[in-house]
Coordinates of C-alpha atoms in Angstrom, one line a residue:
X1 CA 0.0 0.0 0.0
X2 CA 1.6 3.6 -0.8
X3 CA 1.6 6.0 1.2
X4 CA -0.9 8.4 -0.1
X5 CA -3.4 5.4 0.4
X6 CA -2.3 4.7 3.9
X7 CA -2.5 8.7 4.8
X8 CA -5.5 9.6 2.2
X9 CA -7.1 10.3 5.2
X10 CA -5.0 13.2 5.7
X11 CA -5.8 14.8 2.5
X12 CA -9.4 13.7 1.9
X13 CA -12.0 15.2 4.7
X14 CA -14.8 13.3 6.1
X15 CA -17.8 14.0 3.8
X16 CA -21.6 12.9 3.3
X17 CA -23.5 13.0 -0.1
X18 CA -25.2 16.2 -0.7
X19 CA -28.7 16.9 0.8
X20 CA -31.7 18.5 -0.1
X21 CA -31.6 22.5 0.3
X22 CA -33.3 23.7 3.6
X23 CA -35.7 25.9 2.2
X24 CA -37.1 22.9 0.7
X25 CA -36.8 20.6 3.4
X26 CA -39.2 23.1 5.4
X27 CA -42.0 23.6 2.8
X28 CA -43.5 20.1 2.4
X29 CA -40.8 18.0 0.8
X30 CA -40.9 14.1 1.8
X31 CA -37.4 13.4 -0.4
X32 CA -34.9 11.7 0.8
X33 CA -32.9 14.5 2.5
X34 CA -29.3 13.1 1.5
X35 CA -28.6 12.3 -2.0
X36 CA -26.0 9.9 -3.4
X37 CA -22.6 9.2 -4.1
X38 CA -21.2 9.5 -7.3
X39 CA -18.2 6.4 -7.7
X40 CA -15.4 9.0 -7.8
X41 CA -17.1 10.3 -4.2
X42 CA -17.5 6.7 -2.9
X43 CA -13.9 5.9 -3.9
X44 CA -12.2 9.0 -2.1
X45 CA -14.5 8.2 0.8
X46 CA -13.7 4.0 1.0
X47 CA -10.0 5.2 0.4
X48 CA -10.1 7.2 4.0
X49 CA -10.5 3.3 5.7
X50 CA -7.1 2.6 7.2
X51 CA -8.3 -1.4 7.4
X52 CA -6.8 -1.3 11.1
X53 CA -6.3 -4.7 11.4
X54 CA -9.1 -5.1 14.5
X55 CA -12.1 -3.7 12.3
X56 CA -13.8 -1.8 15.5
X57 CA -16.7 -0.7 12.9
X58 CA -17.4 -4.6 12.0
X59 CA -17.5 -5.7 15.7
X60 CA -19.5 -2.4 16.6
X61 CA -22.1 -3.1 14.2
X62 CA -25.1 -5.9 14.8
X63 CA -24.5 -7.6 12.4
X64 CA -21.2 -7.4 11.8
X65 CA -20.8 -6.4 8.3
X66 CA -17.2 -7.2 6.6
X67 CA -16.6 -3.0 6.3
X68 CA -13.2 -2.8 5.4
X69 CA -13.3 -5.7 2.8
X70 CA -16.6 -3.9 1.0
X71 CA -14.9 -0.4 1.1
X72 CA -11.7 -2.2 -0.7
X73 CA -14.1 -3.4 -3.3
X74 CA -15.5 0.2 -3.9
X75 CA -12.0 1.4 -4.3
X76 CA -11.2 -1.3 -6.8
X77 CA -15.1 -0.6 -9.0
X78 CA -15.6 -3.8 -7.6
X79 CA -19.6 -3.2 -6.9
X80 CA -21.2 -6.2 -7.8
X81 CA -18.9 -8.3 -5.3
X82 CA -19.0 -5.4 -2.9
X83 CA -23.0 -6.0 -2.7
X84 CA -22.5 -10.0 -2.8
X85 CA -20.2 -9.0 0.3
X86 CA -22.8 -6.9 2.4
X87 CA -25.7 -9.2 1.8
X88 CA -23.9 -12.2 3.0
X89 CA -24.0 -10.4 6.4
X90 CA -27.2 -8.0 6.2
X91 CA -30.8 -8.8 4.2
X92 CA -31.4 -5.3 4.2
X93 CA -28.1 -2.9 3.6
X94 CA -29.8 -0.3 1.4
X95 CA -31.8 -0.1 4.6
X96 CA -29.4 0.1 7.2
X97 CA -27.5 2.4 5.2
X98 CA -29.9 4.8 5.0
X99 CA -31.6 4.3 9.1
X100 CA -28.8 3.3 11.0
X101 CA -27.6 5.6 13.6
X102 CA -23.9 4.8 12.2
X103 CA -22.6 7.5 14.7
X104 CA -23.4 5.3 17.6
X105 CA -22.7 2.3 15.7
X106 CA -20.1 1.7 12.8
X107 CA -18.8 5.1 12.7
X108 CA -19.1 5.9 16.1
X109 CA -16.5 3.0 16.7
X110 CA -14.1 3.9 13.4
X111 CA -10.8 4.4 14.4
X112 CA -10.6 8.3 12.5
X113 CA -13.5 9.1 14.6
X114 CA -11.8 11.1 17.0
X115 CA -10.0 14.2 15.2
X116 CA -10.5 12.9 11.7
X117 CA -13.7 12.3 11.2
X118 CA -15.3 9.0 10.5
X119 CA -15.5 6.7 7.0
X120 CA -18.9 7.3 5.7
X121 CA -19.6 3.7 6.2
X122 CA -23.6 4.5 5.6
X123 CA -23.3 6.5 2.6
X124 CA -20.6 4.2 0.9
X125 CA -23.1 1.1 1.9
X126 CA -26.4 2.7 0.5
X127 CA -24.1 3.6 -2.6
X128 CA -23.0 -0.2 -2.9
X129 CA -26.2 -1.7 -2.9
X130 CA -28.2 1.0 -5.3
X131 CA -25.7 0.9 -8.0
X132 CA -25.1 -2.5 -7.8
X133 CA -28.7 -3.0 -8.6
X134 CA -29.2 -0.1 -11.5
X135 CA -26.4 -2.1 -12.5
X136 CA -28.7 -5.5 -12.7
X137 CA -27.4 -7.5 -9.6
X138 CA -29.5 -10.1 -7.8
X139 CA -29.2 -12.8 -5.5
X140 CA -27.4 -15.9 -7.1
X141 CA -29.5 -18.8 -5.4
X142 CA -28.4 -21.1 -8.4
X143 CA -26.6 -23.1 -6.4
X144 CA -29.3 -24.0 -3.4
X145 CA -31.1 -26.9 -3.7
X146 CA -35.2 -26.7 -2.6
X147 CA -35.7 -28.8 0.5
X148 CA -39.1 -29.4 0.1
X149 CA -39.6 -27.7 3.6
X150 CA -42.2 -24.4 4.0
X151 CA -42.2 -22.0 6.8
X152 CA -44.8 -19.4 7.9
X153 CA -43.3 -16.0 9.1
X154 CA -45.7 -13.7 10.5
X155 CA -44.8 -10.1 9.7
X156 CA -43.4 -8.3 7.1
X157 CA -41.1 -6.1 9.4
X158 CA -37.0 -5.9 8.9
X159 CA -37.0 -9.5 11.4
X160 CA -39.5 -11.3 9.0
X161 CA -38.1 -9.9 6.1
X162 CA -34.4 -10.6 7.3
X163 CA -35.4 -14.0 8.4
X164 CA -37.5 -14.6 4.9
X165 CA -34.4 -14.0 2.8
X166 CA -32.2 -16.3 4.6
X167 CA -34.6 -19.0 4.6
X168 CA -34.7 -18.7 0.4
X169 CA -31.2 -19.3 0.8
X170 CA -31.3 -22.4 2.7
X171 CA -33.9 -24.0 0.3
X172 CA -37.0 -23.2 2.4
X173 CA -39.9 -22.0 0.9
X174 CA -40.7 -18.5 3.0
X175 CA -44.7 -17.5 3.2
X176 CA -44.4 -14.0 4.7
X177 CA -47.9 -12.7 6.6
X178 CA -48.9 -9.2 7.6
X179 CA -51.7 -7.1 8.5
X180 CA -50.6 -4.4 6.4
X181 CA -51.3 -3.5 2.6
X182 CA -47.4 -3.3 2.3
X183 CA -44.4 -5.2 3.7
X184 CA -41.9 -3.3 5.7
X185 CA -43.9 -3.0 8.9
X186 CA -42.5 0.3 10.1
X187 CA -40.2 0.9 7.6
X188 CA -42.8 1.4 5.4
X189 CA -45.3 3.0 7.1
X190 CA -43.1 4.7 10.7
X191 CA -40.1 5.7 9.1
X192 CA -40.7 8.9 7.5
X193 CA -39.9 9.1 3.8
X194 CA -37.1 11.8 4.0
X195 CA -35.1 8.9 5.5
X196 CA -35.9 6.0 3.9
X197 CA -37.5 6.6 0.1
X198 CA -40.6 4.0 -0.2
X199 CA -39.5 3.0 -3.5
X200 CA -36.6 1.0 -1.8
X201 CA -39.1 -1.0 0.2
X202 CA -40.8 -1.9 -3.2
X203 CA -37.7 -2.5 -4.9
X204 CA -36.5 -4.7 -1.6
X205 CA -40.2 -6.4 -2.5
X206 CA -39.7 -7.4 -6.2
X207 CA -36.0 -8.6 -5.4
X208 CA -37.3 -10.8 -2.6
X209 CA -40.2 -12.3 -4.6
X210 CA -37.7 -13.3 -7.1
X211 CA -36.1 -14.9 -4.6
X212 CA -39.2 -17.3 -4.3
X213 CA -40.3 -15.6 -1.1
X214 CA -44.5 -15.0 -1.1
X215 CA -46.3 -12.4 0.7
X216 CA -50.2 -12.8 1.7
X217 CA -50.5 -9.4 2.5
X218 CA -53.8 -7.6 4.5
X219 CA -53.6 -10.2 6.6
X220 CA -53.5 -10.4 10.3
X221 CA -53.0 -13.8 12.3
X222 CA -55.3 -14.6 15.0
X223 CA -58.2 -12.9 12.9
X224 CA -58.0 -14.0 9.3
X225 CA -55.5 -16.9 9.6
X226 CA -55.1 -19.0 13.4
X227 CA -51.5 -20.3 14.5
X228 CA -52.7 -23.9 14.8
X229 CA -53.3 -23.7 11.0
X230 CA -50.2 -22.4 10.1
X231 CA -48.7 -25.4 12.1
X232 CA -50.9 -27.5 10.2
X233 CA -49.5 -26.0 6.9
X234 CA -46.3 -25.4 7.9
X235 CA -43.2 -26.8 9.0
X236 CA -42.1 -24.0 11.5
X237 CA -43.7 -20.4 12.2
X238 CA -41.2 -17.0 12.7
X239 CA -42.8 -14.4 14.5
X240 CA -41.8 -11.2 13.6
X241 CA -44.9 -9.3 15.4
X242 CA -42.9 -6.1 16.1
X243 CA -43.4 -3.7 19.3
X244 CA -46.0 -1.2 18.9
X245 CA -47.7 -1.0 22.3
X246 CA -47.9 2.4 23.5
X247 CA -46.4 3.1 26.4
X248 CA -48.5 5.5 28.3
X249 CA -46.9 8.4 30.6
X250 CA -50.2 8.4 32.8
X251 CA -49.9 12.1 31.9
X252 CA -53.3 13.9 33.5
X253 CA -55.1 15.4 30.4
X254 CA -53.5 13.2 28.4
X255 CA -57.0 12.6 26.6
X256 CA -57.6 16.1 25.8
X257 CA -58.0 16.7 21.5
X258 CA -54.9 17.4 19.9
X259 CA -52.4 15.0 22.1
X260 CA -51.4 12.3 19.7
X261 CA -49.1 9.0 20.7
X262 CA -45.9 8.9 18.3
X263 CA -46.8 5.5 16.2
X264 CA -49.9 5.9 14.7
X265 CA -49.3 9.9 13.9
X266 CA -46.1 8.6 12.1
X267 CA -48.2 5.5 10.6
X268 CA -50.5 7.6 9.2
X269 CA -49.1 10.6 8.0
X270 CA -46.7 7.6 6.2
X271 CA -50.1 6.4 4.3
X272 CA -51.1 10.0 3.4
X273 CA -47.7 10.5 2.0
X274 CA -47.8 6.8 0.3
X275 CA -51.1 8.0 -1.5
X276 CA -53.3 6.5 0.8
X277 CA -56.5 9.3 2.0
X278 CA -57.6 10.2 5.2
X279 CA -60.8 8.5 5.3
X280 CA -58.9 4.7 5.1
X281 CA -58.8 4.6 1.1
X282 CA -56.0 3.5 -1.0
X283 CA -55.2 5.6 -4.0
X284 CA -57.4 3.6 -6.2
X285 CA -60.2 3.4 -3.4
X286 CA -59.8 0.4 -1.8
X287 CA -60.8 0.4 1.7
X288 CA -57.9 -0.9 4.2
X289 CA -58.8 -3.6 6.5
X290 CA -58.1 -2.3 10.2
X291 CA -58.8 1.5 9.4
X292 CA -60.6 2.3 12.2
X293 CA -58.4 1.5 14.7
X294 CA -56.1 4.8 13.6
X295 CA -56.3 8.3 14.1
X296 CA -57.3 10.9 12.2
X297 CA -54.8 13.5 11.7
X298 CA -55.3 17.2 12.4
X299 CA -54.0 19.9 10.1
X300 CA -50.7 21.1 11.6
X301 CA -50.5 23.9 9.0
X302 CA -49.9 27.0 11.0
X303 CA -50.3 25.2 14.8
X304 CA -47.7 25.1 17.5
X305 CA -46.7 21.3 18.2
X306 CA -44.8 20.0 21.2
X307 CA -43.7 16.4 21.0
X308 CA -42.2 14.5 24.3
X309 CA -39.3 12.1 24.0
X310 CA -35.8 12.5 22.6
X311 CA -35.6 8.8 20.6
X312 CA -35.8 8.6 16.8
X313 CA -39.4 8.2 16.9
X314 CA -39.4 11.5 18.1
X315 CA -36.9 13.1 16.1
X316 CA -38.8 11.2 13.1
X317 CA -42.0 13.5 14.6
X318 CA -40.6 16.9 15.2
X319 CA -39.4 16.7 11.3
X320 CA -42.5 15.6 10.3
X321 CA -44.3 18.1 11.9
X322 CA -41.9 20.8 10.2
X323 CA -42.9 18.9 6.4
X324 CA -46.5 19.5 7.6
X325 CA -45.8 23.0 7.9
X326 CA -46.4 23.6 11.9
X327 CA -45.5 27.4 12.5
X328 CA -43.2 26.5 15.5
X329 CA -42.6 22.9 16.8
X330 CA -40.5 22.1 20.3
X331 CA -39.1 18.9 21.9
X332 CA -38.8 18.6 25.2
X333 CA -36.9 15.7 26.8
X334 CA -36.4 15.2 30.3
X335 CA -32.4 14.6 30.3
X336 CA -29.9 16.6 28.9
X337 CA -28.6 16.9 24.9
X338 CA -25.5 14.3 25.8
X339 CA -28.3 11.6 27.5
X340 CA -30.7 11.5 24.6
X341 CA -31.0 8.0 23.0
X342 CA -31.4 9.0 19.4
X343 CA -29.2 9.8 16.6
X344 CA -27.1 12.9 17.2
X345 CA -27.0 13.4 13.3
X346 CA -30.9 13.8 13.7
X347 CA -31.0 15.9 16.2
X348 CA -28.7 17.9 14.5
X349 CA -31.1 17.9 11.2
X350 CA -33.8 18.4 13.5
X351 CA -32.5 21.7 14.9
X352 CA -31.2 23.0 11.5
X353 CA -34.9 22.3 10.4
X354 CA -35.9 24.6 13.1
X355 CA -36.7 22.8 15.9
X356 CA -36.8 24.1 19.0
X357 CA -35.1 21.5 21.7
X358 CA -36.0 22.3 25.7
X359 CA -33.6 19.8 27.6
X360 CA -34.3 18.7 31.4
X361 CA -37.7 19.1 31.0
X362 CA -40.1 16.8 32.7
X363 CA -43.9 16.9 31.5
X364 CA -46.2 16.5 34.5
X365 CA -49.5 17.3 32.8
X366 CA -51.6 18.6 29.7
X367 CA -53.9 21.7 30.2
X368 CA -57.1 22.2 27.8
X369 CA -59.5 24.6 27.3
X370 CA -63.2 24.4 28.3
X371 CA -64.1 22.5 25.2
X372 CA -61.2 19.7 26.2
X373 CA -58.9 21.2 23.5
X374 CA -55.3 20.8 24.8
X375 CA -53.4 24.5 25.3
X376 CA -50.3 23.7 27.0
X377 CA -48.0 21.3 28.6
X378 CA -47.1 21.7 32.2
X379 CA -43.4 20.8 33.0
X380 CA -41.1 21.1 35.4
X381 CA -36.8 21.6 35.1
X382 CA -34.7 18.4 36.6
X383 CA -31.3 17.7 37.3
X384 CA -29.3 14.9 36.8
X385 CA -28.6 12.3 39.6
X386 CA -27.8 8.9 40.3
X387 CA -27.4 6.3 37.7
X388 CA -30.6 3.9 37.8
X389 CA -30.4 -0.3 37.3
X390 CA -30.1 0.3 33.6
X391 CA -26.9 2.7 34.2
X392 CA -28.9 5.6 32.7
X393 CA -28.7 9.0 35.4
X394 CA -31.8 9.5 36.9
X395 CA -33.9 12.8 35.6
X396 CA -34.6 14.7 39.3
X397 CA -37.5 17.2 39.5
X398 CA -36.2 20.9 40.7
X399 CA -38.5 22.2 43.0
X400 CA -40.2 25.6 42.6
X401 CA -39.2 25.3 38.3
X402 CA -42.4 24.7 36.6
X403 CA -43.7 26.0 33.9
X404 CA -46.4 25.7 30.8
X405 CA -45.2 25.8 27.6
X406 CA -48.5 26.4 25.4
X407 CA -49.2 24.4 22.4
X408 CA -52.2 23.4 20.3
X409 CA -50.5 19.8 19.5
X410 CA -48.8 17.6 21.5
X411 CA -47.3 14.3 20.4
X412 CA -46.3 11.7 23.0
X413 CA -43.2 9.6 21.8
X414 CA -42.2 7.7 24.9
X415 CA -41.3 4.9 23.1
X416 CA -43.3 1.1 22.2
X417 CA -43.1 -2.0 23.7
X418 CA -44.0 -5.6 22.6
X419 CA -47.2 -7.7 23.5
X420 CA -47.5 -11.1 23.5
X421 CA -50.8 -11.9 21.1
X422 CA -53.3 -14.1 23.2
X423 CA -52.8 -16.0 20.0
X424 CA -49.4 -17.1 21.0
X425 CA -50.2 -18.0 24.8
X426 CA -52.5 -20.2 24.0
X427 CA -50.5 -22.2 22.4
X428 CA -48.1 -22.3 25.3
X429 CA -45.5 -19.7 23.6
X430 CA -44.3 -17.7 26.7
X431 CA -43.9 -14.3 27.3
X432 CA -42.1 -12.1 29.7
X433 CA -44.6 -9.6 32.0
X434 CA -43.2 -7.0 29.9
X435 CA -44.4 -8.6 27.1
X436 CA -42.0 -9.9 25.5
X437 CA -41.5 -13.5 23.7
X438 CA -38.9 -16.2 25.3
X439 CA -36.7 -17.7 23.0
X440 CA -33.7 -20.1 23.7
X441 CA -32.1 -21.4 26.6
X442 CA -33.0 -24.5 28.7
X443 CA -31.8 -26.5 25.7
X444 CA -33.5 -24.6 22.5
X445 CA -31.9 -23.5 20.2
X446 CA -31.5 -19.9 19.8
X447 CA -34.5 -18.0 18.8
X448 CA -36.7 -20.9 19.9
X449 CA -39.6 -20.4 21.7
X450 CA -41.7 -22.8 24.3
X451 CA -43.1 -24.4 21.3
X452 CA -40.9 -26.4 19.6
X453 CA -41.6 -25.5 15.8
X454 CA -42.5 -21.8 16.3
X455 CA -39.8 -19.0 16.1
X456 CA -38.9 -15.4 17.0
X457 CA -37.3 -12.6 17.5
X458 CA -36.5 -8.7 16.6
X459 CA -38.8 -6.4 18.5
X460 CA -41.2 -9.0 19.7
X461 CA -38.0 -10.7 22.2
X462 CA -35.9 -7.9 22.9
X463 CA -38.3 -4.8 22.8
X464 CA -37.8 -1.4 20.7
X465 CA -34.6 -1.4 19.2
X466 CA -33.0 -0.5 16.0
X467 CA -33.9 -1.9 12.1
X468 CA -30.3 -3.4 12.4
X469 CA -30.6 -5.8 15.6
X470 CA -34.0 -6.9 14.2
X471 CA -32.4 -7.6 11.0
X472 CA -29.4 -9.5 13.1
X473 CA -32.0 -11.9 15.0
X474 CA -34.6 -12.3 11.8
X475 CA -30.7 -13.8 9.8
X476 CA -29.8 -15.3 12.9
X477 CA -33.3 -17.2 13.9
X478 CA -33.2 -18.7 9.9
X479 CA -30.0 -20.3 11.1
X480 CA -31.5 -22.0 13.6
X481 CA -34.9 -22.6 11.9
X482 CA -32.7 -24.5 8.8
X483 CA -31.1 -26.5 11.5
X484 CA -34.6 -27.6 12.7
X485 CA -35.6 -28.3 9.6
X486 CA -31.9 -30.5 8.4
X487 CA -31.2 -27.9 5.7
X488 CA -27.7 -26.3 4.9
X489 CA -26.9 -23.3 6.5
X490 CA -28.9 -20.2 4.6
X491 CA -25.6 -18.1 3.3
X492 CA -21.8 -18.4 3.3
X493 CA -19.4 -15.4 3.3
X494 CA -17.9 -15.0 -0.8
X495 CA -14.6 -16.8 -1.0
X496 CA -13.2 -13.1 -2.5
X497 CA -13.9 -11.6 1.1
X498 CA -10.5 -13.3 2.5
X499 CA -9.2 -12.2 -0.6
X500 CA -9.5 -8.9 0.1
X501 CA -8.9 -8.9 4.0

């Protein structure tokens, strides 16, 4: 290696692919807000990797993508065996290129990080997997040989989808179920289009079907379809059921009009945009099964919108609410800027969006008017003290600090939790009191539940987490599901990715 390889990080600064002006960004625009490389960009970028020798980026990330080898490739034009290298480690990379929160993950842990700035390990992997298929890549499943055997996975989420696409590999016929009109679960309807275009969930669709994987779409288990009869059909059931429980705050006033929880605002505003209408209609008028268990959205045009909770989900909110053209939008979070669990590259977009951020703020109650219309949010200033069980500083109330901060929308994004279906428990799958589903130990194999021949994992067994560690237990449960079922394992690393190590 020459030296202006070794030190290219010297000479080439950190950079991210160009994004959408802001003047746009604030006046109703749902694009994508960054753009993509070109290969000369993606080159100089991959070329910044000083392939360390103890990849801290691979070992930092869930799934443990080969990094170093896939930037190489890049560098070398190398794109179609640069994407044969990150799906042999992730189902979804166009997706996790574009969602993760790489400066917790992979670029939080790169070794320029600290005074050079990071590789631009997101940008480089959504560029990989895009041009590799403009360029006509697809799976190569020439080689596997059908087993005969069928399995059942119920959701169409990152875990089912993750799990679906391994199964193809091993030779097992996937039938993927969900309640929604579209797969993707939240990535299609929660993840807000300026992060993660729609047209790479139906593109992820059409690539997946060709893969031999089937979708019965619109509809939900336990209603349309039982679990006994999918044990009847099938040879083993994945449950990929997600987490979208709402987890209350017991705020009084809570149920005043104009307080909205954080999924279903998300969920629907991501039909509107999809072309779906507010009365439950497709575009082409069909209505959608379930429709009346969602909210109706109020015109934010003009209103002043507070939204609680510093996660994505509420970052994903306070941006939405900016598209939607609220006049002044705040988000208050109960622990300082350094404490917040989402994406510090969001809340950075956030704020240059306009975004108003009130730190150490603890909501104790919603105020209405006489005609139950909500008109502010009560809070009161903490502190920081000690750490709690989960190592997190506890947010202290300061006495003799509140305040109201008035509003005419406020959105609640304290985060989602799983819930074991009563369709599940019946059939002696067991669940945790937080609702989550048990899989492995006491000699099952990972990802195993209570019942032998059903499966699960993401959001559904550990709880809200990232598109990345549902993708890593939806991969990682089709391992154990082939081994169930005596087929080969679902994917082997390429032979070219020692070659490049």
């Amino acid at each position: 290696m020459s030296r202006k390889q070794v030190f290219q990080f010297l000479e080439l600064p950190r950079e991210m692919p160009r994004r959408i002006p802001l003047e746009l960004r604030t006046a109703g625009d749902w694009g994508e807000l960054y753009g993509k490389f070109a290969h000369a960009e993606a080159a100089y970028q991959s070329g910044r990797c000083l392939d360390c020798g103890n990849p801290y980026c691979s070992w930092k990330c869930p799934v443990h993508n080969a990094i170093p080898q896939w930037l190489q490739l890049v560098q070398e034009n190398r794109i179609l065996e640069a994407a044969e290298l990150c799906h042999s480690t992730n189902p979804l990379p166009e997706v996790c290129g574009r969602v993760c929160p790489q400066d917790r993950l992979c670029e939080g842990s790169c070794t320029l990080n600290d005074g050079f700035g990071a590789v631009t390990i997101g940008a480089v992997e959504k560029y990989i997997v895009d041009t590799a298929f403009e360029r006509g890549w697809r799976p190569d499943l020439s080689e596997v040989q059908p087993t005969g055997k069928r399995v059942a996975v119920v959701g169409a989420g990152p875990a089912g989808i993750a799990c679906a696409d391994r199964l193809a590999r091993a030779g097992i016929h996937a039938v993927v179920y969900d309640r929604y009109e579209q797969i993707g679960g939240l990535l299609q309807f929660g993840i807000p289009s300026f992060k993660l275009d729609k047209s790479v969930i139906a593109r992820r669709r059409a690539v997946l079907e060709g893969m031999g994987i089937e979708f019965r779409l619109g509809v939900e288990v336990g209603r349309d379809v039982t679990l006994e009869q999918l044990l009847e059909e099938f040879d083993a059931v994945f449950l990929g059921t997600g987490a979208y429980r709402y987890t209350d705050g017991g705020l009084p006033g809570q149920e005043a009009e104009g307080v909205l929880p954080a999924l279903p605002f998300l969920v629907q505003n991501g039909r509107i945009v999809s072309g779906i209408a507010q009365d439950g209609t497709a575009a082409m008028g069909r209505p959608i099964a379930g429709w009346e268990d969602r909210i109706k959205l109020p015109d934010l045009a003009g209103r002043r919108v507070v939204v609680l909770g510093g996660g994505d989900t509420g970052m994903d909110c306070v941006r939405s609410a900016i598209r939607l053209g609220a006049a002044r939008v705040t988000c208050a979070y109960r622990r300082d800027e350094a404490s917040m669990p989402g994406s510090a590259r969001e809340v950075a977009n956030a704020r240059e969006e306009g975004v108003r951020f009130l730190f150490n703020r603890q909501p104790l109650a919603i105020e209405s008017d006489a005609d139950g219309r909500v008109t502010g949010v009560r809070m009161v200033e903490t502190r920081l003290g000690e750490p709690d069980a989960r190592g997190r500083r506890v947010a202290v109330p300061v006495e003799g600090s509140e305040s109201v901060i008035d509003t005419d929308v406020v959105i609640i994004a304290f985060g989602f939790s799983p819930e074991l279906p009563a369709w599940a428990s019946a059939l002696g799958i067991e669940g945790t009191p937080n609702g989550r589903i048990v899989t492995g130990g006491d000699g099952r194999l990972p990802y195993q539940t209570t019942h032998p021949r059903v499966f699960a994992g993401g959001d559904a067994v550990r709880g809200a987490d990232l598109v990345v560690t549902a993708v890593a237990e939806g991969r990682d449960a089709a391992q154990s599901i082939a081994e169930l079922l005596g087929a080969q394992p679902p994917v082997r690393t390429p032979q070219y990715a020692e070659a490049v190590a």
